[in-house]
PDB file of N, CA, C and O in Angstrom:
ATOM      1  N   GLU A   7       0.890  -1.411  -0.115  1.00  0.00           N
ATOM      2  CA  GLU A   7      -0.121  -0.509  -0.381  1.00  0.00           C
ATOM      3  C   GLU A   7       0.841   1.106   0.380  1.00  0.00           C
ATOM      4  O   GLU A   7       2.060   1.529   0.332  1.00  0.00           O
ATOM      5  N   PHE A   8       0.774   2.135  -0.672  1.00  0.00           N
ATOM      6  CA  PHE A   8       1.099   3.299  -0.018  1.00  0.00           C
ATOM      7  C   PHE A   8      -0.135   4.471  -0.653  1.00  0.00           C
ATOM      8  O   PHE A   8      -1.104   4.673  -0.684  1.00  0.00           O
ATOM      9  N   ILE A   9       0.409   5.638  -0.034  1.00  0.00           N
ATOM     10  CA  ILE A   9      -0.286   7.239   0.119  1.00  0.00           C
ATOM     11  C   ILE A   9       0.005   8.335  -1.230  1.00  0.00           C
ATOM     12  O   ILE A   9       1.101   8.111  -1.296  1.00  0.00           O
ATOM     13  N   VAL A  10      -1.365   8.453  -1.177  1.00  0.00           N
ATOM     14  CA  VAL A  10      -0.766   9.830  -2.380  1.00  0.00           C
ATOM     15  C   VAL A  10      -1.936  11.154  -1.411  1.00  0.00           C
ATOM     16  O   VAL A  10      -2.667  11.281  -1.589  1.00  0.00           O
ATOM     17  N   ILE A  11      -0.713  12.278  -1.888  1.00  0.00           N
ATOM     18  CA  ILE A  11      -1.481  13.117  -0.993  1.00  0.00           C
ATOM     19  C   ILE A  11      -1.754  13.885  -1.898  1.00  0.00           C
ATOM     20  O   ILE A  11      -0.821  15.270  -2.621  1.00  0.00           O
ATOM     21  N   LEU A  12      -2.674  14.633  -2.570  1.00  0.00           N
ATOM     22  CA  LEU A  12      -3.261  16.052  -3.415  1.00  0.00           C
ATOM     23  C   LEU A  12      -3.560  17.302  -2.395  1.00  0.00           C
ATOM     24  O   LEU A  12      -5.089  17.635  -1.600  1.00  0.00           O
ATOM     25  N   TYR A  13      -2.895  18.556  -2.238  1.00  0.00           N
ATOM     26  CA  TYR A  13      -3.551  18.849  -1.718  1.00  0.00           C
ATOM     27  C   TYR A  13      -4.769  20.292  -1.906  1.00  0.00           C
ATOM     28  O   TYR A  13      -4.393  20.146  -3.238  1.00  0.00           O
ATOM     29  N   ASP A  14      -5.352  20.107  -1.631  1.00  0.00           N
ATOM     30  CA  ASP A  14      -6.494  21.525  -2.277  1.00  0.00           C
ATOM     31  C   ASP A  14      -6.998  21.095  -3.170  1.00  0.00           C
ATOM     32  O   ASP A  14      -6.928  21.669  -4.223  1.00  0.00           O
ATOM     33  N   GLU A  15      -7.316  20.121  -3.470  1.00  0.00           N
ATOM     34  CA  GLU A  15      -7.899  19.170  -4.847  1.00  0.00           C
ATOM     35  C   GLU A  15      -9.522  18.957  -4.824  1.00  0.00           C
ATOM     36  O   GLU A  15      -9.641  18.758  -3.864  1.00  0.00           O
ATOM     37  N   SER A  16     -10.065  18.957  -5.863  1.00  0.00           N
ATOM     38  CA  SER A  16     -10.894  18.309  -5.970  1.00  0.00           C
ATOM     39  C   SER A  16     -11.817  16.712  -6.047  1.00  0.00           C
ATOM     40  O   SER A  16     -10.098  16.556  -5.940  1.00  0.00           O
ATOM     41  N   GLU A  17     -13.317  16.450  -5.716  1.00  0.00           N
ATOM     42  CA  GLU A  17     -12.748  15.029  -6.280  1.00  0.00           C
ATOM     43  C   GLU A  17     -12.507  14.388  -7.581  1.00  0.00           C
ATOM     44  O   GLU A  17     -12.838  13.587  -7.789  1.00  0.00           O
ATOM     45  N   GLU A  18     -13.155  15.078  -8.271  1.00  0.00           N
ATOM     46  CA  GLU A  18     -13.001  14.797  -9.735  1.00  0.00           C
ATOM     47  C   GLU A  18     -11.162  15.164  -9.813  1.00  0.00           C
ATOM     48  O   GLU A  18     -11.003  14.442 -11.643  1.00  0.00           O
ATOM     49  N   ILE A  19     -10.366  16.354  -9.703  1.00  0.00           N
ATOM     50  CA  ILE A  19      -9.154  15.919  -9.812  1.00  0.00           C
ATOM     51  C   ILE A  19      -8.612  14.301  -8.789  1.00  0.00           C
ATOM     52  O   ILE A  19      -7.597  14.340  -9.534  1.00  0.00           O
ATOM     53  N   VAL A  20      -9.282  14.157  -7.735  1.00  0.00           N
ATOM     54  CA  VAL A  20      -8.660  12.931  -7.088  1.00  0.00           C
ATOM     55  C   VAL A  20      -9.270  12.175  -8.036  1.00  0.00           C
ATOM     56  O   VAL A  20      -8.423  10.773  -8.202  1.00  0.00           O
ATOM     57  N   SER A  21     -10.188  11.889  -8.685  1.00  0.00           N
ATOM     58  CA  SER A  21     -10.419  10.119  -9.508  1.00  0.00           C
ATOM     59  C   SER A  21      -9.681  10.947 -10.496  1.00  0.00           C
ATOM     60  O   SER A  21      -8.956   9.234 -11.086  1.00  0.00           O
ATOM     61  N   VAL A  22      -9.421  11.707 -11.360  1.00  0.00           N
ATOM     62  CA  VAL A  22      -8.337  11.713 -12.537  1.00  0.00           C
ATOM     63  C   VAL A  22      -6.647  11.284 -12.508  1.00  0.00           C
ATOM     64  O   VAL A  22      -6.320  10.577 -13.057  1.00  0.00           O
ATOM     65  N   THR A  23      -6.875  11.524 -11.267  1.00  0.00           N
ATOM     66  CA  THR A  23      -5.214  11.082 -10.327  1.00  0.00           C
ATOM     67  C   THR A  23      -5.023   9.819 -10.706  1.00  0.00           C
ATOM     68  O   THR A  23      -4.311   9.101 -11.013  1.00  0.00           O
ATOM     69  N   ALA A  24      -6.855   9.244 -10.330  1.00  0.00           N
ATOM     70  CA  ALA A  24      -6.236   7.595  -9.574  1.00  0.00           C
ATOM     71  C   ALA A  24      -6.421   6.927 -11.019  1.00  0.00           C
ATOM     72  O   ALA A  24      -5.904   5.883 -11.422  1.00  0.00           O
ATOM     73  N   SER A  25      -6.983   7.501 -12.064  1.00  0.00           N
ATOM     74  CA  SER A  25      -7.148   7.032 -12.975  1.00  0.00           C
ATOM     75  C   SER A  25      -5.723   6.508 -14.417  1.00  0.00           C
ATOM     76  O   SER A  25      -5.719   5.874 -14.454  1.00  0.00           O
ATOM     77  N   ARG A  26      -5.223   8.352 -13.940  1.00  0.00           N
ATOM     78  CA  ARG A  26      -3.311   8.269 -14.093  1.00  0.00           C
ATOM     79  C   ARG A  26      -2.683   6.883 -13.574  1.00  0.00           C
ATOM     80  O   ARG A  26      -1.905   6.521 -14.434  1.00  0.00           O
ATOM     81  N   ILE A  27      -3.102   6.776 -12.776  1.00  0.00           N
ATOM     82  CA  ILE A  27      -1.441   6.027 -11.953  1.00  0.00           C
ATOM     83  C   ILE A  27      -2.233   4.783 -12.200  1.00  0.00           C
ATOM     84  O   ILE A  27      -1.398   3.661 -12.714  1.00  0.00           O
ATOM     85  N   GLN A  28      -3.444   4.049 -11.917  1.00  0.00           N
ATOM     86  CA  GLN A  28      -3.709   2.760 -12.749  1.00  0.00           C
ATOM     87  C   GLN A  28      -3.760   3.390 -13.969  1.00  0.00           C
ATOM     88  O   GLN A  28      -3.006   1.949 -14.870  1.00  0.00           O
ATOM     89  N   GLU A  29      -4.041   3.745 -15.654  1.00  0.00           N
ATOM     90  CA  GLU A  29      -3.421   3.773 -16.771  1.00  0.00           C
ATOM     91  C   GLU A  29      -2.067   3.984 -17.269  1.00  0.00           C
ATOM     92  O   GLU A  29      -1.388   2.969 -17.195  1.00  0.00           O
ATOM     93  N   TYR A  30      -0.547   3.875 -15.852  1.00  0.00           N
ATOM     94  CA  TYR A  30       0.308   3.509 -15.904  1.00  0.00           C
ATOM     95  C   TYR A  30       0.657   2.850 -15.973  1.00  0.00           C
ATOM     96  O   TYR A  30       1.465   1.752 -16.254  1.00  0.00           O
ATOM     97  N   VAL A  31      -0.164   1.771 -14.483  1.00  0.00           N
ATOM     98  CA  VAL A  31       0.225   0.773 -14.623  1.00  0.00           C
ATOM     99  C   VAL A  31      -0.136  -0.342 -15.151  1.00  0.00           C
ATOM    100  O   VAL A  31       0.650  -1.212 -15.233  1.00  0.00           O
ATOM    101  N   TRP A  32      -1.268  -0.247 -15.598  1.00  0.00           N
ATOM    102  CA  TRP A  32      -1.792  -1.407 -16.305  1.00  0.00           C
ATOM    103  C   TRP A  32      -0.638  -1.346 -17.914  1.00  0.00           C
ATOM    104  O   TRP A  32      -0.574  -2.030 -19.101  1.00  0.00           O
ATOM    105  N   SER A  33      -0.298   0.402 -18.371  1.00  0.00           N
ATOM    106  CA  SER A  33       0.495  -0.108 -19.196  1.00  0.00           C
ATOM    107  C   SER A  33       1.901  -0.510 -19.468  1.00  0.00           C
ATOM    108  O   SER A  33       2.677  -0.222 -20.338  1.00  0.00           O
ATOM    109  N   ASP A  34       2.020  -0.411 -18.795  1.00  0.00           N
ATOM    110  CA  ASP A  34       3.583  -0.923 -17.748  1.00  0.00           C
ATOM    111  C   ASP A  34       4.399  -1.648 -18.701  1.00  0.00           C
ATOM    112  O   ASP A  34       3.447  -3.567 -18.481  1.00  0.00           O
ATOM    113  N   ALA A  35       5.012  -1.951 -19.399  1.00  0.00           N
ATOM    114  CA  ALA A  35       5.423  -3.446 -19.895  1.00  0.00           C
ATOM    115  C   ALA A  35       5.804  -4.295 -19.328  1.00  0.00           C
ATOM    116  O   ALA A  35       5.637  -5.868 -19.054  1.00  0.00           O
ATOM    117  N   TYR A  36       6.980  -4.080 -18.314  1.00  0.00           N
ATOM    118  CA  TYR A  36       7.246  -5.327 -17.117  1.00  0.00           C
ATOM    119  C   TYR A  36       6.214  -5.857 -16.528  1.00  0.00           C
ATOM    120  O   TYR A  36       5.433  -6.765 -16.171  1.00  0.00           O
ATOM    121  N   LEU A  37       5.105  -4.643 -15.581  1.00  0.00           N
ATOM    122  CA  LEU A  37       3.427  -5.509 -14.876  1.00  0.00           C
ATOM    123  C   LEU A  37       2.538  -6.270 -15.529  1.00  0.00           C
ATOM    124  O   LEU A  37       2.443  -6.792 -15.181  1.00  0.00           O
ATOM    125  N   SER A  38       3.034  -5.742 -17.103  1.00  0.00           N
ATOM    126  CA  SER A  38       1.439  -6.134 -18.202  1.00  0.00           C
ATOM    127  C   SER A  38       2.140  -8.336 -17.743  1.00  0.00           C
ATOM    128  O   SER A  38       1.145  -8.552 -18.308  1.00  0.00           O
ATOM    129  N   GLN A  39       3.585  -8.832 -17.895  1.00  0.00           N
ATOM    130  CA  GLN A  39       3.797  -9.666 -17.637  1.00  0.00           C
ATOM    131  C   GLN A  39       3.302 -10.620 -16.662  1.00  0.00           C
ATOM    132  O   GLN A  39       3.851 -11.140 -16.580  1.00  0.00           O
ATOM    133  N   ILE A  40       3.440 -10.206 -15.181  1.00  0.00           N
ATOM    134  CA  ILE A  40       2.774 -10.806 -14.597  1.00  0.00           C
ATOM    135  C   ILE A  40       1.279 -10.188 -13.974  1.00  0.00           C
ATOM    136  O   ILE A  40       0.514  -9.400 -13.997  1.00  0.00           O
ATOM    137  N   PRO A  41       0.718 -10.859 -12.790  1.00  0.00           N
ATOM    138  CA  PRO A  41      -0.556 -10.768 -12.811  1.00  0.00           C
ATOM    139  C   PRO A  41      -0.238  -9.688 -11.400  1.00  0.00           C
ATOM    140  O   PRO A  41      -0.084  -9.757 -10.161  1.00  0.00           O
ATOM    141  N   VAL A  42      -1.086  -8.071 -11.930  1.00  0.00           N
ATOM    142  CA  VAL A  42      -0.753  -7.505 -10.697  1.00  0.00           C
ATOM    143  C   VAL A  42      -2.380  -6.425 -10.908  1.00  0.00           C
ATOM    144  O   VAL A  42      -3.291  -6.583 -11.869  1.00  0.00           O
ATOM    145  N   THR A  43      -2.698  -6.415  -9.380  1.00  0.00           N
ATOM    146  CA  THR A  43      -4.405  -5.242  -9.766  1.00  0.00           C
ATOM    147  C   THR A  43      -4.251  -4.502  -9.400  1.00  0.00           C
ATOM    148  O   THR A  43      -2.982  -4.300  -8.389  1.00  0.00           O
ATOM    149  N   LEU A  44      -4.545  -2.979  -8.938  1.00  0.00           N
ATOM    150  CA  LEU A  44      -4.686  -1.952  -8.370  1.00  0.00           C
ATOM    151  C   LEU A  44      -6.065  -1.042  -8.364  1.00  0.00           C
ATOM    152  O   LEU A  44      -6.515  -1.093  -9.099  1.00  0.00           O
ATOM    153  N   SER A  45      -5.527  -1.238  -6.975  1.00  0.00           N
ATOM    154  CA  SER A  45      -7.358  -1.093  -6.060  1.00  0.00           C
ATOM    155  C   SER A  45      -7.169   0.225  -5.679  1.00  0.00           C
ATOM    156  O   SER A  45      -5.950   0.710  -4.699  1.00  0.00           O
ATOM    157  N   ILE A  46      -7.708   1.122  -5.679  1.00  0.00           N
ATOM    158  CA  ILE A  46      -7.175   2.536  -4.716  1.00  0.00           C
ATOM    159  C   ILE A  46      -8.748   2.859  -4.182  1.00  0.00           C
ATOM    160  O   ILE A  46      -9.520   2.726  -4.556  1.00  0.00           O
ATOM    161  N   GLY A  47      -8.510   3.693  -3.149  1.00  0.00           N
ATOM    162  CA  GLY A  47      -9.474   4.300  -2.070  1.00  0.00           C
ATOM    163  C   GLY A  47      -9.027   5.987  -1.942  1.00  0.00           C
ATOM    164  O   GLY A  47      -8.111   6.124  -2.168  1.00  0.00           O
ATOM    165  N   GLY A  48      -9.892   7.161  -2.244  1.00  0.00           N
ATOM    166  CA  GLY A  48      -9.637   7.546  -2.619  1.00  0.00           C
ATOM    167  C   GLY A  48     -11.022   9.056  -1.353  1.00  0.00           C
ATOM    168  O   GLY A  48     -12.374   8.373  -1.248  1.00  0.00           O
ATOM    169  N   ALA A  49     -10.241   9.933  -1.039  1.00  0.00           N
ATOM    170  CA  ALA A  49     -11.197  10.425   0.465  1.00  0.00           C
ATOM    171  C   ALA A  49     -10.768  12.285   0.496  1.00  0.00           C
ATOM    172  O   ALA A  49      -9.225  12.442   0.121  1.00  0.00           O
ATOM    173  N   ALA A  50     -11.219  12.839   0.400  1.00  0.00           N
ATOM    174  CA  ALA A  50     -10.653  14.121   0.658  1.00  0.00           C
ATOM    175  C   ALA A  50     -11.326  14.904   1.633  1.00  0.00           C
ATOM    176  O   ALA A  50     -12.486  14.427   2.326  1.00  0.00           O
ATOM    177  N   TRP A  51     -10.590  15.896   2.091  1.00  0.00           N
ATOM    178  CA  TRP A  51     -11.092  16.708   3.910  1.00  0.00           C
ATOM    179  C   TRP A  51     -11.967  17.580   2.632  1.00  0.00           C
ATOM    180  O   TRP A  51     -11.137  18.733   1.999  1.00  0.00           O
ATOM    181  N   GLN A  52     -13.240  18.183   3.301  1.00  0.00           N
ATOM    182  CA  GLN A  52     -14.015  19.120   2.819  1.00  0.00           C
ATOM    183  C   GLN A  52     -14.043  20.039   4.114  1.00  0.00           C
ATOM    184  O   GLN A  52     -14.543  21.073   3.328  1.00  0.00           O
ATOM    185  N   GLY A  53     -13.275  20.322   4.936  1.00  0.00           N
ATOM    186  CA  GLY A  53     -13.621  21.012   6.072  1.00  0.00           C
ATOM    187  C   GLY A  53     -13.085  21.904   6.592  1.00  0.00           C
ATOM    188  O   GLY A  53     -11.836  21.911   5.238  1.00  0.00           O
ATOM    189  N   ASN A  54     -12.556  22.899   7.193  1.00  0.00           N
ATOM    190  CA  ASN A  54     -12.017  24.168   7.558  1.00  0.00           C
ATOM    191  C   ASN A  54     -10.660  23.128   8.034  1.00  0.00           C
ATOM    192  O   ASN A  54     -10.969  22.400   8.855  1.00  0.00           O
ATOM    193  N   ILE A  55      -9.653  23.376   7.186  1.00  0.00           N
ATOM    194  CA  ILE A  55      -8.477  23.451   7.567  1.00  0.00           C
ATOM    195  C   ILE A  55      -8.403  22.888   9.180  1.00  0.00           C
ATOM    196  O   ILE A  55      -7.258  22.399   9.041  1.00  0.00           O
ATOM    197  N   THR A  56      -8.330  24.280   9.484  1.00  0.00           N
ATOM    198  CA  THR A  56      -8.338  24.092  11.269  1.00  0.00           C
ATOM    199  C   THR A  56      -7.905  23.151  11.883  1.00  0.00           C
ATOM    200  O   THR A  56      -8.181  23.270  13.023  1.00  0.00           O
ATOM    201  N   GLU A  57      -9.890  21.975  11.328  1.00  0.00           N
ATOM    202  CA  GLU A  57     -10.465  21.294  11.879  1.00  0.00           C
ATOM    203  C   GLU A  57     -10.221  20.034  11.401  1.00  0.00           C
ATOM    204  O   GLU A  57     -10.211  19.350  11.575  1.00  0.00           O
ATOM    205  N   TYR A  58      -9.379  19.626  10.319  1.00  0.00           N
ATOM    206  CA  TYR A  58      -8.110  18.854   9.830  1.00  0.00           C
ATOM    207  C   TYR A  58      -8.346  18.023  10.685  1.00  0.00           C
ATOM    208  O   TYR A  58      -7.404  17.793  11.341  1.00  0.00           O
ATOM    209  N   ASP A  59      -9.106  16.790  10.783  1.00  0.00           N
ATOM    210  CA  ASP A  59      -7.824  15.191  11.089  1.00  0.00           C
ATOM    211  C   ASP A  59      -8.156  14.117   9.979  1.00  0.00           C
ATOM    212  O   ASP A  59      -8.073  13.493   9.584  1.00  0.00           O
ATOM    213  N   PRO A  60      -6.226  14.220  10.362  1.00  0.00           N
ATOM    214  CA  PRO A  60      -5.712  12.951  10.061  1.00  0.00           C
ATOM    215  C   PRO A  60      -6.138  11.703   9.465  1.00  0.00           C
ATOM    216  O   PRO A  60      -6.162  10.724   8.453  1.00  0.00           O
ATOM    217  N   LYS A  61      -6.748  11.883  10.973  1.00  0.00           N
ATOM    218  CA  LYS A  61      -6.556   9.995  11.355  1.00  0.00           C
ATOM    219  C   LYS A  61      -7.829   9.296  11.060  1.00  0.00           C
ATOM    220  O   LYS A  61      -8.165   8.203  10.015  1.00  0.00           O
ATOM    221  N   SER A  62      -9.075  10.114  10.475  1.00  0.00           N
ATOM    222  CA  SER A  62     -10.252  10.595   9.970  1.00  0.00           C
ATOM    223  C   SER A  62      -9.688   9.768   8.751  1.00  0.00           C
ATOM    224  O   SER A  62     -10.795   9.232   8.315  1.00  0.00           O
ATOM    225  N   LEU A  63      -9.595  11.145   7.884  1.00  0.00           N
ATOM    226  CA  LEU A  63      -8.935  11.240   6.592  1.00  0.00           C
ATOM    227  C   LEU A  63      -8.222   9.745   6.225  1.00  0.00           C
ATOM    228  O   LEU A  63      -8.620   9.079   4.795  1.00  0.00           O
ATOM    229  N   LEU A  64      -7.517   9.968   6.753  1.00  0.00           N
ATOM    230  CA  LEU A  64      -6.904   8.030   6.150  1.00  0.00           C
ATOM    231  C   LEU A  64      -7.323   6.977   6.498  1.00  0.00           C
ATOM    232  O   LEU A  64      -7.783   6.069   5.569  1.00  0.00           O
ATOM    233  N   GLY A  65      -8.367   7.128   7.042  1.00  0.00           N
ATOM    234  CA  GLY A  65      -8.657   5.975   7.861  1.00  0.00           C
ATOM    235  C   GLY A  65     -10.172   5.980   6.824  1.00  0.00           C
ATOM    236  O   GLY A  65     -10.832   4.907   6.284  1.00  0.00           O
ATOM    237  N   ARG A  66     -10.997   7.242   6.097  1.00  0.00           N
ATOM    238  CA  ARG A  66     -12.044   6.906   5.091  1.00  0.00           C
ATOM    239  C   ARG A  66     -11.760   6.446   3.847  1.00  0.00           C
ATOM    240  O   ARG A  66     -11.761   5.516   2.927  1.00  0.00           O
ATOM    241  N   ALA A  67      -9.807   6.859   3.746  1.00  0.00           N
ATOM    242  CA  ALA A  67      -9.326   6.839   2.248  1.00  0.00           C
ATOM    243  C   ALA A  67      -9.270   4.449   2.668  1.00  0.00           C
ATOM    244  O   ALA A  67      -9.152   4.444   1.289  1.00  0.00           O
ATOM    245  N   ASP A  68      -9.048   4.730   3.492  1.00  0.00           N
ATOM    246  CA  ASP A  68      -8.136   3.203   3.713  1.00  0.00           C
ATOM    247  C   ASP A  68      -9.992   2.210   3.618  1.00  0.00           C
ATOM    248  O   ASP A  68     -10.132   1.189   3.038  1.00  0.00           O
ATOM    249  N   ALA A  69     -10.864   2.927   3.802  1.00  0.00           N
ATOM    250  CA  ALA A  69     -12.014   1.976   3.670  1.00  0.00           C
ATOM    251  C   ALA A  69     -12.884   2.269   2.971  1.00  0.00           C
ATOM    252  O   ALA A  69     -13.786   0.895   2.347  1.00  0.00           O
ATOM    253  N   ALA A  70     -12.662   3.278   2.038  1.00  0.00           N
ATOM    254  CA  ALA A  70     -12.846   3.774  -0.173  1.00  0.00           C
ATOM    255  C   ALA A  70     -12.373   1.892  -0.642  1.00  0.00           C
ATOM    256  O   ALA A  70     -12.554   1.850  -1.414  1.00  0.00           O
ATOM    257  N   LEU A  71     -10.601   1.886   0.389  1.00  0.00           N
ATOM    258  CA  LEU A  71      -9.994   1.294  -1.234  1.00  0.00           C
ATOM    259  C   LEU A  71     -10.187  -0.377  -0.437  1.00  0.00           C
ATOM    260  O   LEU A  71      -9.880  -1.471  -1.620  1.00  0.00           O
ATOM    261  N   TYR A  72     -10.784  -0.825   0.079  1.00  0.00           N
ATOM    262  CA  TYR A  72     -11.353  -2.207   0.877  1.00  0.00           C
ATOM    263  C   TYR A  72     -12.526  -1.934  -0.239  1.00  0.00           C
ATOM    264  O   TYR A  72     -12.713  -2.887  -0.473  1.00  0.00           O
ATOM    265  N   GLN A  73     -13.149  -1.353  -0.283  1.00  0.00           N
ATOM    266  CA  GLN A  73     -14.317  -1.606  -0.988  1.00  0.00           C
ATOM    267  C   GLN A  73     -14.504  -1.331  -2.403  1.00  0.00           C
ATOM    268  O   GLN A  73     -14.554  -2.418  -3.203  1.00  0.00           O
ATOM    269  N   SER A  74     -13.347  -0.660  -2.979  1.00  0.00           N
ATOM    270  CA  SER A  74     -12.564  -1.414  -4.430  1.00  0.00           C
ATOM    271  C   SER A  74     -12.238  -2.626  -4.158  1.00  0.00           C
ATOM    272  O   SER A  74     -12.613  -3.304  -4.828  1.00  0.00           O
ATOM    273  N   LYS A  75     -11.157  -3.570  -3.328  1.00  0.00           N
ATOM    274  CA  LYS A  75     -11.108  -4.207  -3.444  1.00  0.00           C
ATOM    275  C   LYS A  75     -12.620  -5.626  -3.519  1.00  0.00           C
ATOM    276  O   LYS A  75     -12.281  -6.679  -4.378  1.00  0.00           O
ATOM    277  N   ALA A  76     -12.886  -5.355  -2.331  1.00  0.00           N
ATOM    278  CA  ALA A  76     -14.635  -5.824  -2.578  1.00  0.00           C
ATOM    279  C   ALA A  76     -15.368  -6.136  -3.340  1.00  0.00           C
ATOM    280  O   ALA A  76     -15.854  -6.703  -4.043  1.00  0.00           O
ATOM    281  N   ARG A  77     -15.289  -4.861  -4.137  1.00  0.00           N
ATOM    282  CA  ARG A  77     -15.748  -5.136  -5.249  1.00  0.00           C
ATOM    283  C   ARG A  77     -15.555  -5.908  -6.688  1.00  0.00           C
ATOM    284  O   ARG A  77     -16.143  -5.482  -7.804  1.00  0.00           O
ATOM    285  N   GLY A  78     -14.234  -6.512  -6.699  1.00  0.00           N
ATOM    286  CA  GLY A  78     -13.424  -7.384  -7.532  1.00  0.00           C
ATOM    287  C   GLY A  78     -12.592  -6.788  -7.992  1.00  0.00           C
ATOM    288  O   GLY A  78     -11.347  -7.198  -8.685  1.00  0.00           O
ATOM    289  N   ARG A  79     -11.597  -5.465  -7.175  1.00  0.00           N
ATOM    290  CA  ARG A  79     -10.577  -5.188  -7.878  1.00  0.00           C
ATOM    291  C   ARG A  79     -10.325  -4.754  -8.954  1.00  0.00           C
ATOM    292  O   ARG A  79     -11.191  -4.441  -9.681  1.00  0.00           O
ATOM    293  N   ASP A  80      -8.919  -4.278  -9.410  1.00  0.00           N
ATOM    294  CA  ASP A  80      -8.840  -2.936  -9.861  1.00  0.00           C
ATOM    295  C   ASP A  80      -9.675  -1.814 -10.360  1.00  0.00           C
ATOM    296  O   ASP A  80     -10.084  -1.997 -11.663  1.00  0.00           O
ATOM    297  N   ARG A  81      -9.663  -1.263  -8.899  1.00  0.00           N
ATOM    298  CA  ARG A  81     -11.456  -0.149  -9.603  1.00  0.00           C
ATOM    299  C   ARG A  81     -10.899   1.337  -8.476  1.00  0.00           C
ATOM    300  O   ARG A  81     -10.022   0.907  -7.747  1.00  0.00           O
ATOM    301  N   TYR A  82     -11.141   2.424  -9.054  1.00  0.00           N
ATOM    302  CA  TYR A  82     -11.012   3.410  -7.381  1.00  0.00           C
ATOM    303  C   TYR A  82     -12.267   3.534  -7.004  1.00  0.00           C
ATOM    304  O   TYR A  82     -14.009   3.223  -8.054  1.00  0.00           O
ATOM    305  N   THR A  83     -12.495   3.684  -5.967  1.00  0.00           N
ATOM    306  CA  THR A  83     -13.342   4.387  -5.292  1.00  0.00           C
ATOM    307  C   THR A  83     -13.410   5.521  -4.616  1.00  0.00           C
ATOM    308  O   THR A  83     -12.540   5.801  -3.908  1.00  0.00           O
ATOM    309  N   PHE A  84     -14.454   6.458  -4.517  1.00  0.00           N
ATOM    310  CA  PHE A  84     -13.983   7.748  -3.724  1.00  0.00           C
ATOM    311  C   PHE A  84     -14.779   7.058  -2.601  1.00  0.00           C
ATOM    312  O   PHE A  84     -16.744   7.554  -2.789  1.00  0.00           O
ATOM    313  N   LEU A  85     -14.890   7.987  -1.393  1.00  0.00           N
ATOM    314  CA  LEU A  85     -15.268   8.315  -0.555  1.00  0.00           C
ATOM    315  C   LEU A  85     -15.392   9.470  -0.219  1.00  0.00           C
ATOM    316  O   LEU A  85     -14.769  10.323   0.596  1.00  0.00           O
ATOM    317  N   PRO A  86     -17.080  10.643   0.357  1.00  0.00           N
ATOM    318  CA  PRO A  86     -16.397  11.821   0.963  1.00  0.00           C
ATOM    319  C   PRO A  86     -16.358  11.337   2.327  1.00  0.00           C
ATOM    320  O   PRO A  86     -16.890  11.424   2.672  1.00  0.00           O
ATOM    321  N   MET A  87     -15.808  12.827   3.302  1.00  0.00           N
ATOM    322  CA  MET A  87     -15.763  12.688   3.993  1.00  0.00           C
ATOM    323  C   MET A  87     -17.229  12.892   5.034  1.00  0.00           C
ATOM    324  O   MET A  87     -18.125  14.220   3.939  1.00  0.00           O
ATOM    325  N   GLU A  88     -17.720  12.115   5.657  1.00  0.00           N
ATOM    326  CA  GLU A  88     -18.367  12.281   6.584  1.00  0.00           C
ATOM    327  C   GLU A  88     -18.622  13.569   7.954  1.00  0.00           C
ATOM    328  O   GLU A  88     -17.957  13.255   8.867  1.00  0.00           O
ATOM    329  N   ILE A  89     -18.078  14.999   7.337  1.00  0.00           N
ATOM    330  CA  ILE A  89     -18.618  16.150   8.325  1.00  0.00           C
ATOM    331  C   ILE A  89     -19.201  16.826   9.142  1.00  0.00           C
ATOM    332  O   ILE A  89     -20.486  16.615   8.560  1.00  0.00           O
TER     333      ILE A  89
END
């Protein structure tokens, strides 16, 4: 697992970034020769930065990741924060 942090970006930008990462991995000549799946979970903090809670944000992204895996892997799932 790894994390990518995008500062001050919209759900749309997060989705586009996830798609680009998936496309890069799937088109890699080396990785195309081995069985690899890429499941991505995304979340975005939409509240006031002074109330930012990194533990909640990472927990939400992790929940989204596990939803992607449960739905068949090789997917991207975004869960907005419940503020």
